[in-house]
């Protein structure tokens, strides 16, 4: 993200009153800036940083929701317990698979959707407005609606597949072989439009001169998108992938409301797993797992930024004669 | 000629894709006005049924949707207001005042958006228990301020960076203070951006579920939590559920139409700048 932010930022002009008395004015301005920033930073310290420290401490304790008297420090025990638990590794593996698969599908579909909506027909604006609706409605309301659609007996999905394609009725969400795929399908339904819209905004910010040059050179169709559009909107693509990766690893709502991790543990992604630990009352263990999710997210972000940085450097080196 | 047919075919395809994509939204609206026996029939129908309002009556009578609506409006509305009051000066400071490491501040603030809810919800739960604030609107307001602030600062900063600098410089020379500049000059100039940011903040909290699930259980529950109560282990009241879902969706669909082209800009700012 840093690399992109650096490129997108306009050059910083000198302060407004710079010519008058540079030193003193700049210093006074900086002090005011800190004052304006302070309330926001203090609140975030109290409501984000402090809870993080609190959670970190808790992860080294045994603490029960139902019996607060037994709370005491136990060192690394919670972490050791998790590392020894096969179901923990299972949920981490499932979460990584989930994030990679879901984001890949959404990026590809989102790109095609963006191309499809990137046209000058009457009503294109309305289509773009309509398609974004899924992004704005709550995963809870939609997750429950999808549960009804995938309901085995009277659900719409089975009816369409049965009358339209002659498939047998199937228990999509309550069979361990299809539950995760069904969940992925719903997640893609909700988030593909988000990606499409951001890519579309990128496509439409390509300057008319470039498009005109492409037209004169008869660069069209697949070549146009592959050779001109994708390289130009690459920064946007990278940031969107990053945001979606992080959000997919943290996913809770949809997973919780549609399957709650089941059947068995076939859809037990990290955050819902962590919630089940809370339900059992092991607060220390829950905090420890929460921290491991945070670390997992950081690993993914850093690995991603690292690759981004390296390909960027390689691309720049290739540009030099 | 062939190219015009080709273009028209793709136009039709675009319309088709959007229509199919929205079937689930249409489906929930239809289900909410279907009689229960039609809902549970083996053959689903889009049109052959007598519309009924019974599920809307039930969602209010039995599941206290009225209270959930008030709770959602109060917690989300108040927290959005507080977020905006805090975010505007902060965004201005990081965008415009030549703050040392202004971009670093902005990035650090944004990174808090990526905290997994399950990590911070436990401390919130503990703190709320100590102050006996569990199941109150206050605790959700406080948490939603923290939840909305990072993203609001980030998008607002994007909007502020796009404003022309000259007016502010003239105002500085005229001796206006920073707060005067922000609230008298920037506020009207950046009004569309501020409105978009406020609406985004509202939407995120309106749809929020995890914190509400942990921190409320009865008298302060918001709509997503109330919706989930239509489900128990043995029985799902699909009709009431759909009616509740429609009530929760409607304002969001309104928001989408209200924002229209600003959505792409807002999302892109949040994603890119």
Coordinates of C-alpha atoms in Angstrom, one line a residue:
Chain A
X1 CA 0.0 0.0 0.0
X2 CA 2.9 2.3 0.8
X3 CA 4.2 2.1 -2.7
X4 CA 0.9 3.0 -4.2
X5 CA 0.2 5.8 -1.8
X6 CA 3.6 7.4 -2.6
X7 CA 2.7 7.4 -6.3
X8 CA -0.8 8.7 -5.9
X9 CA 0.2 11.6 -3.6
X10 CA 0.5 15.0 -5.3
X11 CA 3.8 16.8 -4.6
X12 CA 3.6 18.7 -1.3
X13 CA 3.6 22.5 -1.8
X14 CA 5.3 24.8 0.8
X15 CA 3.1 26.0 3.6
X16 CA 0.8 28.9 2.7
X17 CA 2.6 31.5 4.8
X18 CA 6.0 30.2 3.9
X19 CA 7.5 33.5 2.6
X20 CA 6.7 35.5 5.7
X21 CA 8.6 34.1 8.7
X22 CA 9.3 30.5 7.7
X23 CA 10.6 29.0 11.0
X24 CA 8.1 30.4 13.5
X25 CA 5.0 30.0 11.4
X26 CA 5.8 26.5 10.4
X27 CA 6.4 25.5 14.0
X28 CA 3.1 27.1 15.1
X29 CA 1.3 25.4 12.2
X30 CA 2.8 22.0 13.2
X31 CA 1.6 22.5 16.7
X32 CA -1.9 23.3 15.6
X33 CA -1.8 20.2 13.3
X34 CA -0.9 18.0 16.3
X35 CA -3.7 19.6 18.3
X36 CA -6.2 18.9 15.6
X37 CA -5.0 15.3 15.3
X38 CA -4.9 14.7 19.0
X39 CA -8.5 13.9 19.8
X40 CA -8.7 11.3 17.1
X41 CA -5.4 9.7 18.1
X42 CA -6.3 9.6 21.8
X43 CA -9.6 7.9 21.1
X44 CA -7.9 5.4 18.8
X45 CA -5.2 4.8 21.5
X46 CA -7.9 4.1 24.1
X47 CA -10.2 2.0 21.9
X48 CA -7.8 0.2 19.6
X49 CA -4.3 0.1 21.0
X50 CA -5.2 -0.4 24.7
X51 CA -7.6 -3.3 23.9
X52 CA -4.8 -4.8 21.8
X53 CA -2.4 -4.7 24.8
X54 CA -5.1 -6.0 27.0
X55 CA -5.8 -8.9 24.7
X56 CA -2.1 -9.6 24.5
X57 CA -1.8 -9.8 28.3
X58 CA -4.9 -11.9 28.5
X59 CA -3.5 -14.4 26.0
X60 CA -0.9 -15.4 28.6
X61 CA -3.6 -16.0 31.2
X62 CA -6.2 -18.7 32.1
X63 CA -9.4 -16.8 32.4
X64 CA -12.9 -18.2 32.4
X65 CA -16.0 -16.5 31.3
X66 CA -18.0 -18.5 33.8
X67 CA -15.6 -18.6 36.7
X68 CA -13.5 -15.4 37.0
X69 CA -11.9 -16.4 40.2
X70 CA -9.5 -18.8 38.6
X71 CA -7.7 -16.1 36.5
X72 CA -3.9 -16.4 36.6
X73 CA -0.9 -16.1 34.4
X74 CA 0.2 -19.4 32.7
X75 CA 2.9 -18.2 30.3
X76 CA 2.8 -19.7 26.8
X77 CA 0.4 -22.4 27.7
X78 CA -2.5 -21.1 25.6
X79 CA -0.3 -20.8 22.6
X80 CA 1.2 -24.3 23.2
X81 CA -2.3 -25.7 23.5
X82 CA -3.3 -24.2 20.2
X83 CA -0.2 -25.4 18.4
X84 CA -0.8 -28.9 19.7
X85 CA -4.4 -28.9 18.5
X86 CA -5.0 -30.4 15.1
X87 CA -8.3 -28.5 14.7
X88 CA -6.4 -25.2 15.1
X89 CA -4.1 -26.0 12.2
X90 CA -7.1 -27.2 10.3
X91 CA -8.9 -23.9 10.7
X92 CA -5.8 -21.9 9.8
X93 CA -5.3 -24.0 6.6
X94 CA -9.0 -23.6 5.8
X95 CA -8.8 -19.8 6.3
X96 CA -5.8 -19.5 4.0
X97 CA -7.4 -21.6 1.3
X98 CA -10.6 -19.6 1.7
X99 CA -8.9 -16.3 1.3
X100 CA -6.8 -17.3 -1.7
X101 CA -9.7 -19.0 -3.6
X102 CA -12.3 -16.4 -2.8
X103 CA -10.1 -13.4 -3.7
X104 CA -8.9 -15.1 -6.9
X105 CA -12.4 -15.8 -8.1
X106 CA -13.6 -12.3 -7.2
X107 CA -10.7 -10.6 -9.0
X108 CA -11.3 -12.5 -12.2
X109 CA -15.1 -12.2 -12.1
X110 CA -14.8 -8.6 -11.0
X111 CA -12.6 -7.7 -13.9
X112 CA -15.0 -9.2 -16.4
X113 CA -17.9 -7.5 -14.7
X114 CA -16.0 -4.2 -14.9
X115 CA -15.3 -4.7 -18.6
X116 CA -18.9 -5.6 -19.2
X117 CA -20.1 -2.4 -17.4
X118 CA -17.5 -0.2 -19.0
X119 CA -19.6 0.9 -21.9
X120 CA -21.5 4.0 -23.2
X121 CA -25.0 2.6 -23.5
X122 CA -28.1 4.2 -22.2
X123 CA -28.8 3.1 -18.7
X124 CA -25.2 2.0 -18.0
X125 CA -25.2 4.3 -15.0
X126 CA -28.3 2.6 -13.6
X127 CA -26.7 -0.8 -14.1
X128 CA -23.6 0.3 -12.2
X129 CA -25.7 1.6 -9.4
X130 CA -27.8 -1.5 -9.2
X131 CA -24.9 -4.0 -9.2
X132 CA -23.3 -2.3 -6.1
X133 CA -26.4 -3.1 -3.9
X134 CA -24.9 -6.4 -2.6
X135 CA -21.9 -4.6 -1.1
X136 CA -24.1 -2.3 0.9
X137 CA -26.4 -4.8 2.5
X138 CA -25.5 -6.6 5.7
X139 CA -24.0 -10.1 5.5
X140 CA -26.5 -11.1 8.2
X141 CA -29.6 -10.2 6.2
X142 CA -28.1 -11.6 3.0
X143 CA -26.6 -14.7 4.6
X144 CA -30.0 -15.6 6.0
X145 CA -31.7 -15.0 2.7
X146 CA -29.1 -17.2 1.0
X147 CA -29.8 -19.9 3.6
X148 CA -33.4 -19.8 2.5
X149 CA -32.4 -20.0 -1.2
X150 CA -30.2 -23.0 -0.5
X151 CA -32.8 -24.7 1.6
X152 CA -33.0 -28.3 0.4
X153 CA -36.8 -28.7 0.0
X154 CA -38.4 -25.4 -0.9
X155 CA -35.3 -23.4 -1.8
X156 CA -35.0 -21.5 -5.0
X157 CA -31.5 -22.9 -5.9
X158 CA -32.5 -26.5 -5.9
X159 CA -35.7 -25.7 -7.8
X160 CA -33.7 -24.0 -10.6
X161 CA -31.1 -26.7 -10.7
X162 CA -33.7 -29.4 -10.7
X163 CA -36.2 -28.0 -13.3
X164 CA -33.6 -26.2 -15.4
X165 CA -30.7 -28.7 -15.3
X166 CA -32.3 -31.9 -14.0
X167 CA -30.0 -32.1 -11.0
X168 CA -31.1 -34.0 -7.9
X169 CA -32.0 -31.8 -4.9
X170 CA -29.1 -31.4 -2.6
X171 CA -28.4 -30.2 1.0
X172 CA -25.9 -27.5 0.0
X173 CA -25.1 -26.0 3.4
X174 CA -25.5 -29.1 5.5
X175 CA -23.2 -31.4 3.6
X176 CA -19.5 -31.3 4.4
X177 CA -18.5 -31.5 0.8
X178 CA -20.4 -28.5 -0.5
X179 CA -20.8 -26.2 2.5
X180 CA -17.5 -24.4 2.0
X181 CA -18.1 -24.0 -1.7
X182 CA -21.6 -22.7 -1.2
X183 CA -20.2 -20.2 1.3
X184 CA -17.6 -19.1 -1.2
X185 CA -20.3 -18.7 -3.8
X186 CA -22.2 -16.3 -1.6
X187 CA -19.1 -14.3 -0.6
X188 CA -18.3 -13.9 -4.3
X189 CA -21.8 -12.8 -5.0
X190 CA -21.5 -10.1 -2.4
X191 CA -17.9 -8.8 -3.1
X192 CA -17.4 -9.2 -6.8
X193 CA -19.3 -6.0 -7.5
X194 CA -17.1 -4.1 -5.1
X195 CA -14.0 -5.1 -7.0
X196 CA -15.7 -4.5 -10.3
X197 CA -16.7 -1.0 -9.3
X198 CA -13.2 0.0 -8.2
X199 CA -11.6 -1.5 -11.3
X200 CA -14.2 0.3 -13.3
X201 CA -13.3 3.6 -11.6
X202 CA -9.7 2.9 -12.5
X203 CA -10.6 2.1 -16.2
X204 CA -12.6 5.3 -16.6
X205 CA -9.7 7.4 -15.3
X206 CA -7.5 6.3 -18.2
X207 CA -6.9 9.5 -20.2
X208 CA -8.8 9.9 -23.4
X209 CA -5.5 10.5 -25.3
X210 CA -4.3 7.0 -24.4
X211 CA -7.6 5.5 -25.6
X212 CA -7.4 7.6 -28.7
X213 CA -3.9 6.5 -29.5
X214 CA -5.0 2.9 -28.9
X215 CA -7.8 3.3 -31.3
X216 CA -5.6 4.8 -34.0
X217 CA -3.2 1.9 -33.5
X218 CA -6.1 -0.5 -33.8
X219 CA -5.4 -2.0 -30.4
X220 CA -8.8 -3.5 -29.5
X221 CA -10.5 -6.2 -27.5
X222 CA -8.3 -8.5 -25.5
X223 CA -5.1 -6.9 -26.5
X224 CA -6.4 -3.5 -25.4
X225 CA -7.3 -4.7 -21.9
X226 CA -4.2 -6.9 -21.5
X227 CA -1.6 -4.5 -22.9
X228 CA -3.0 -1.1 -21.9
X229 CA -5.7 -1.3 -19.2
X230 CA -4.2 -3.8 -16.9
X231 CA -0.7 -2.2 -16.7
X232 CA -2.3 1.2 -16.2
X233 CA -4.6 0.2 -13.4
X234 CA -2.1 -2.2 -11.8
X235 CA -1.8 -0.1 -8.6
X236 CA -5.5 -0.2 -8.1
X237 CA -5.6 -3.9 -8.7
X238 CA -2.9 -4.5 -6.1
X239 CA -4.6 -2.4 -3.4
X240 CA -7.9 -4.1 -4.0
X241 CA -6.4 -7.5 -3.7
X242 CA -4.7 -6.5 -0.4
X243 CA -7.9 -5.2 1.1
X244 CA -9.9 -8.2 0.0
X245 CA -7.3 -10.6 1.3
X246 CA -7.3 -9.1 4.8
X247 CA -11.1 -8.9 4.9
X248 CA -11.4 -12.5 3.8
X249 CA -9.0 -13.7 6.5
X250 CA -11.0 -11.9 9.1
X251 CA -14.4 -13.0 7.8
X252 CA -16.9 -13.6 10.6
X253 CA -20.5 -12.5 9.8
X254 CA -21.3 -14.6 6.8
X255 CA -19.5 -17.7 8.1
X256 CA -21.2 -17.4 11.4
X257 CA -24.8 -16.8 10.2
X258 CA -24.7 -19.4 7.4
X259 CA -22.9 -22.4 8.8
X260 CA -21.4 -21.5 12.2
X261 CA -18.4 -23.6 11.1
X262 CA -20.4 -26.7 10.4
X263 CA -21.2 -29.3 9.4
X264 CA -18.4 -30.9 11.5
X265 CA -15.6 -28.4 11.1
X266 CA -15.8 -28.2 7.3
X267 CA -16.4 -24.4 7.3
X268 CA -14.7 -23.5 10.6
X269 CA -12.8 -20.4 9.5
X270 CA -10.5 -18.6 12.0
X271 CA -12.8 -16.0 13.4
X272 CA -15.8 -18.3 14.0
X273 CA -13.4 -20.9 15.5
X274 CA -12.3 -18.1 17.9
X275 CA -15.9 -17.4 18.7
X276 CA -16.6 -21.0 19.6
X277 CA -13.6 -20.8 22.1
X278 CA -15.4 -17.8 23.6
X279 CA -18.6 -19.7 23.9
X280 CA -16.7 -22.4 25.8
X281 CA -15.6 -19.6 28.2
X282 CA -11.8 -19.9 27.6
X283 CA -11.0 -16.2 27.4
X284 CA -7.3 -16.6 27.5
X285 CA -7.3 -19.1 24.7
X286 CA -9.6 -16.9 22.7
X287 CA -7.2 -13.9 23.1
X288 CA -4.3 -16.1 22.0
X289 CA -6.0 -17.3 18.9
X290 CA -7.1 -13.8 18.1
X291 CA -3.5 -12.7 18.2
X292 CA -2.5 -15.5 15.9
X293 CA -5.1 -14.4 13.4
X294 CA -3.6 -10.9 13.7
X295 CA -0.1 -12.3 13.0
X296 CA -1.4 -14.3 10.1
X297 CA -2.9 -11.1 8.6
X298 CA 0.4 -9.3 9.1
X299 CA 2.3 -12.1 7.4
X300 CA 0.0 -12.0 4.4
X301 CA 0.2 -8.2 4.2
X302 CA 4.0 -8.1 4.5
X303 CA 4.5 -11.0 2.0
X304 CA 2.2 -9.2 -0.4
X305 CA 3.8 -5.8 0.0
X306 CA 7.2 -7.5 -0.4
X307 CA 6.3 -9.1 -3.7
X308 CA 4.7 -5.8 -4.8
X309 CA 7.8 -3.9 -4.0
X310 CA 10.1 -6.4 -5.8
X311 CA 8.0 -6.6 -9.0
X312 CA 7.8 -2.8 -9.0
X313 CA 11.6 -2.6 -8.7
X314 CA 12.0 -5.2 -11.5
X315 CA 9.5 -3.3 -13.7
X316 CA 11.4 0.0 -13.1
X317 CA 14.7 -1.7 -13.8
X318 CA 13.3 -3.1 -17.1
X319 CA 12.3 0.4 -18.1
X320 CA 15.8 1.7 -17.9
X321 CA 17.9 1.1 -21.1
Chain B
X1 CA -22.9 -3.5 -39.1
X2 CA -21.6 -6.6 -37.4
X3 CA -19.9 -4.5 -34.8
X4 CA -23.2 -2.8 -33.9
X5 CA -24.8 -6.2 -33.5
X6 CA -21.9 -7.3 -31.4
X7 CA -22.2 -4.1 -29.2
X8 CA -25.9 -4.7 -28.8
X9 CA -25.4 -8.3 -27.8
X10 CA -22.9 -7.2 -25.1
X11 CA -25.3 -4.5 -23.9
X12 CA -28.0 -7.2 -23.5
X13 CA -25.5 -9.4 -21.7
X14 CA -24.7 -6.6 -19.3
X15 CA -28.3 -6.1 -18.4
X16 CA -28.9 -9.8 -18.0
X17 CA -26.0 -10.2 -15.7
X18 CA -27.1 -7.4 -13.5
X19 CA -30.7 -8.7 -13.4
X20 CA -29.6 -12.2 -12.5
X21 CA -27.2 -10.9 -9.9
X22 CA -30.0 -9.1 -8.1
X23 CA -32.4 -12.1 -8.0
X24 CA -31.6 -12.9 -4.3
X25 CA -32.6 -9.3 -3.3
X26 CA -35.8 -9.6 -5.3
X27 CA -36.4 -13.0 -3.7
X28 CA -36.2 -11.8 -0.2
X29 CA -38.6 -8.9 -0.9
X30 CA -41.1 -11.4 -2.5
X31 CA -40.7 -13.9 0.4
X32 CA -41.5 -11.2 2.9
X33 CA -45.0 -10.7 1.4
X34 CA -45.8 -14.4 0.7
X35 CA -48.2 -16.4 2.9
X36 CA -46.3 -19.1 4.9
X37 CA -47.7 -22.0 3.0
X38 CA -46.5 -20.6 -0.3
X39 CA -43.0 -20.0 1.3
X40 CA -42.7 -23.6 2.3
X41 CA -44.2 -25.1 -0.9
X42 CA -41.9 -27.3 -2.9
X43 CA -42.3 -25.2 -6.0
X44 CA -41.1 -21.7 -5.5
X45 CA -43.1 -19.0 -7.3
X46 CA -42.3 -15.4 -8.4
X47 CA -45.8 -14.2 -8.9
X48 CA -48.7 -16.6 -8.2
X49 CA -49.7 -15.8 -4.6
X50 CA -51.8 -13.4 -2.6
X51 CA -49.5 -10.7 -1.0
X52 CA -49.8 -10.6 2.8
X53 CA -48.4 -8.2 5.5
X54 CA -48.5 -10.8 8.2
X55 CA -44.8 -11.3 8.4
X56 CA -44.3 -7.6 8.9
X57 CA -46.8 -7.6 11.7
X58 CA -45.1 -10.6 13.3
X59 CA -41.5 -9.2 13.1
X60 CA -42.7 -6.2 15.1
X61 CA -45.0 -8.0 17.5
X62 CA -42.9 -11.0 18.3
X63 CA -39.3 -10.0 17.6
X64 CA -39.5 -6.4 18.8
X65 CA -38.2 -5.0 15.5
X66 CA -39.4 -1.5 16.5
X67 CA -36.9 -1.5 19.4
X68 CA -34.2 -2.8 17.2
X69 CA -34.8 -0.1 14.7
X70 CA -34.6 2.6 17.4
X71 CA -31.4 1.0 18.8
X72 CA -29.8 0.9 15.4
X73 CA -30.7 4.5 14.5
X74 CA -29.5 5.8 17.9
X75 CA -26.2 4.0 18.1
X76 CA -25.3 4.3 14.5
X77 CA -26.5 7.9 14.1
X78 CA -24.8 9.2 17.2
X79 CA -21.5 7.3 16.6
X80 CA -21.4 8.6 13.0
X81 CA -21.9 12.2 14.2
X82 CA -19.0 11.8 16.7
X83 CA -16.8 10.1 14.1
X84 CA -17.3 13.0 11.7
X85 CA -16.6 15.7 14.3
X86 CA -13.3 13.9 15.2
X87 CA -12.3 12.9 11.7
X88 CA -12.6 16.2 9.9
X89 CA -9.9 18.1 11.9
X90 CA -7.7 15.0 12.0
X91 CA -8.0 14.5 8.2
X92 CA -7.3 18.1 7.6
X93 CA -4.2 18.0 9.8
X94 CA -2.8 15.0 7.9
X95 CA -3.8 16.2 4.5
X96 CA -3.0 19.9 4.5
X97 CA -0.9 21.2 7.3
X98 CA 2.5 19.9 6.3
X99 CA 2.5 17.7 9.4
X100 CA 5.8 15.8 9.7
X101 CA 5.0 12.3 8.6
X102 CA 1.4 13.2 7.8
X103 CA 1.1 10.2 5.4
X104 CA 2.6 7.9 8.0
X105 CA 0.0 9.1 10.5
X106 CA -2.7 8.5 8.0
X107 CA -1.4 5.0 7.2
X108 CA -1.1 4.1 10.9
X109 CA -4.7 5.2 11.5
X110 CA -5.9 3.3 8.4
X111 CA -4.1 0.1 9.5
X112 CA -6.4 0.0 12.5
X113 CA -9.3 -0.7 10.1
X114 CA -7.7 -4.1 9.5
X115 CA -7.8 -5.3 13.1
X116 CA -9.8 -8.5 13.3
X117 CA -12.9 -7.9 15.4
X118 CA -12.4 -11.0 17.4
X119 CA -9.1 -9.6 18.8
X120 CA -10.5 -6.4 20.2
X121 CA -14.0 -7.5 21.1
X122 CA -12.9 -9.4 24.2
X123 CA -11.3 -6.3 25.9
X124 CA -14.5 -4.3 25.0
X125 CA -16.5 -7.1 26.6
X126 CA -14.4 -7.0 29.7
X127 CA -14.4 -3.2 30.0
X128 CA -18.1 -3.0 29.4
X129 CA -18.7 -5.6 32.1
X130 CA -16.5 -3.6 34.6
X131 CA -18.5 -0.4 33.9
X132 CA -21.8 -2.4 33.8
X133 CA -22.4 -1.1 30.3
X134 CA -23.2 -4.5 28.7
X135 CA -26.4 -4.3 26.7
X136 CA -26.6 -0.5 26.6
X137 CA -26.6 1.8 23.6
X138 CA -23.6 3.7 25.1
X139 CA -21.2 0.8 24.7
X140 CA -22.1 0.3 21.1
X141 CA -21.8 4.0 20.4
X142 CA -18.3 4.1 21.9
X143 CA -17.2 0.9 20.0
X144 CA -18.7 2.2 16.7
X145 CA -16.7 5.4 17.0
X146 CA -13.5 3.4 17.2
X147 CA -14.8 1.1 14.4
X148 CA -15.6 4.0 12.0
X149 CA -12.9 6.5 12.7
X150 CA -9.9 5.0 10.8
X151 CA -11.8 4.7 7.6
X152 CA -13.5 8.1 7.9
X153 CA -10.2 9.9 8.4
X154 CA -8.7 8.0 5.4
X155 CA -11.5 8.8 2.9
X156 CA -11.9 12.4 4.1
X157 CA -8.2 12.9 3.7
X158 CA -8.6 11.8 0.0
X159 CA -11.4 14.3 -0.5
X160 CA -9.5 17.1 1.1
X161 CA -6.3 16.5 -0.9
X162 CA -8.4 17.2 -4.0
X163 CA -9.6 20.6 -2.9
X164 CA -7.9 23.7 -4.4
X165 CA -5.4 25.3 -2.1
X166 CA -5.7 28.9 -3.1
X167 CA -8.8 29.8 -1.0
X168 CA -7.2 28.5 2.1
X169 CA -4.0 30.4 1.5
X170 CA -6.0 33.6 1.0
X171 CA -7.9 32.9 4.2
X172 CA -4.6 32.3 6.1
X173 CA -3.3 35.7 4.9
X174 CA -6.6 37.2 6.1
X175 CA -5.7 35.9 9.5
X176 CA -8.4 33.2 10.0
X177 CA -7.5 30.5 12.5
X178 CA -7.2 26.9 11.5
X179 CA -10.5 25.9 13.2
X180 CA -12.2 28.8 11.4
X181 CA -10.7 27.7 8.1
X182 CA -11.9 24.1 8.7
X183 CA -15.4 24.9 9.8
X184 CA -16.2 28.0 7.7
X185 CA -14.3 27.2 4.6
X186 CA -13.5 23.6 4.2
X187 CA -16.8 22.3 5.6
X188 CA -18.9 23.9 2.8
X189 CA -16.3 23.3 0.1
X190 CA -15.9 19.6 1.0
X191 CA -19.6 19.1 1.8
X192 CA -20.2 16.4 -0.8
X193 CA -17.1 14.5 0.3
X194 CA -18.1 14.9 3.9
X195 CA -21.6 13.6 3.2
X196 CA -20.2 10.6 1.3
X197 CA -17.8 9.8 4.2
X198 CA -20.7 10.1 6.7
X199 CA -22.9 7.8 4.7
X200 CA -20.1 5.2 4.4
X201 CA -19.5 5.4 8.2
X202 CA -23.2 5.0 8.8
X203 CA -23.5 2.0 6.4
X204 CA -20.6 0.1 8.0
X205 CA -22.0 0.5 11.5
X206 CA -25.6 -0.2 10.3
X207 CA -24.5 -3.6 9.0
X208 CA -22.1 -4.4 11.9
X209 CA -22.7 -7.6 13.7
X210 CA -19.8 -9.0 15.7
X211 CA -19.6 -6.2 18.3
X212 CA -23.4 -6.1 18.7
X213 CA -23.4 -9.8 19.2
X214 CA -20.9 -9.7 22.0
X215 CA -21.9 -6.5 23.7
X216 CA -25.8 -6.6 23.7
X217 CA -28.2 -9.4 24.2
X218 CA -31.7 -7.9 24.8
X219 CA -32.6 -4.3 25.4
X220 CA -29.9 -2.7 23.2
X221 CA -29.8 -5.2 20.3
X222 CA -29.4 -3.7 16.9
X223 CA -31.2 -4.9 13.8
X224 CA -28.6 -7.6 12.6
X225 CA -28.8 -9.3 16.0
X226 CA -32.6 -9.0 16.1
X227 CA -32.8 -10.6 12.7
X228 CA -30.8 -13.6 13.8
X229 CA -33.3 -14.2 16.5
X230 CA -35.9 -15.4 14.0
X231 CA -33.8 -18.6 13.8
X232 CA -33.7 -21.2 16.4
X233 CA -32.4 -24.7 16.3
X234 CA -35.5 -26.4 15.0
X235 CA -37.4 -23.9 13.1
X236 CA -36.7 -20.9 10.8
X237 CA -39.5 -18.4 10.3
X238 CA -38.5 -17.5 6.7
X239 CA -41.3 -15.0 6.3
X240 CA -40.6 -13.0 9.4
X241 CA -36.9 -13.2 8.6
X242 CA -37.4 -11.9 5.1
X243 CA -39.6 -9.1 6.4
X244 CA -36.9 -8.1 8.9
X245 CA -34.2 -8.3 6.3
X246 CA -36.2 -6.1 3.9
X247 CA -36.6 -3.5 6.7
X248 CA -32.8 -3.6 7.2
X249 CA -32.0 -3.5 3.5
X250 CA -34.3 -0.7 2.4
X251 CA -32.3 2.2 3.8
X252 CA -29.1 0.8 2.3
X253 CA -30.7 0.5 -1.2
X254 CA -31.9 4.1 -0.7
X255 CA -28.3 5.0 0.2
X256 CA -27.0 3.4 -3.0
X257 CA -29.4 5.4 -5.1
X258 CA -28.6 8.6 -3.2
X259 CA -24.9 8.3 -3.6
X260 CA -24.9 6.9 -7.2
X261 CA -21.7 8.1 -8.8
X262 CA -20.1 9.2 -5.5
X263 CA -19.9 5.5 -4.5
X264 CA -17.2 4.7 -7.0
X265 CA -15.3 7.8 -6.0
X266 CA -15.7 7.1 -2.3
X267 CA -14.7 3.4 -2.6
X268 CA -11.8 4.2 -4.8
X269 CA -10.6 6.9 -2.4
X270 CA -10.8 4.5 0.4
X271 CA -9.0 1.9 -1.6
X272 CA -6.3 3.8 -3.3
X273 CA -5.2 7.2 -2.1

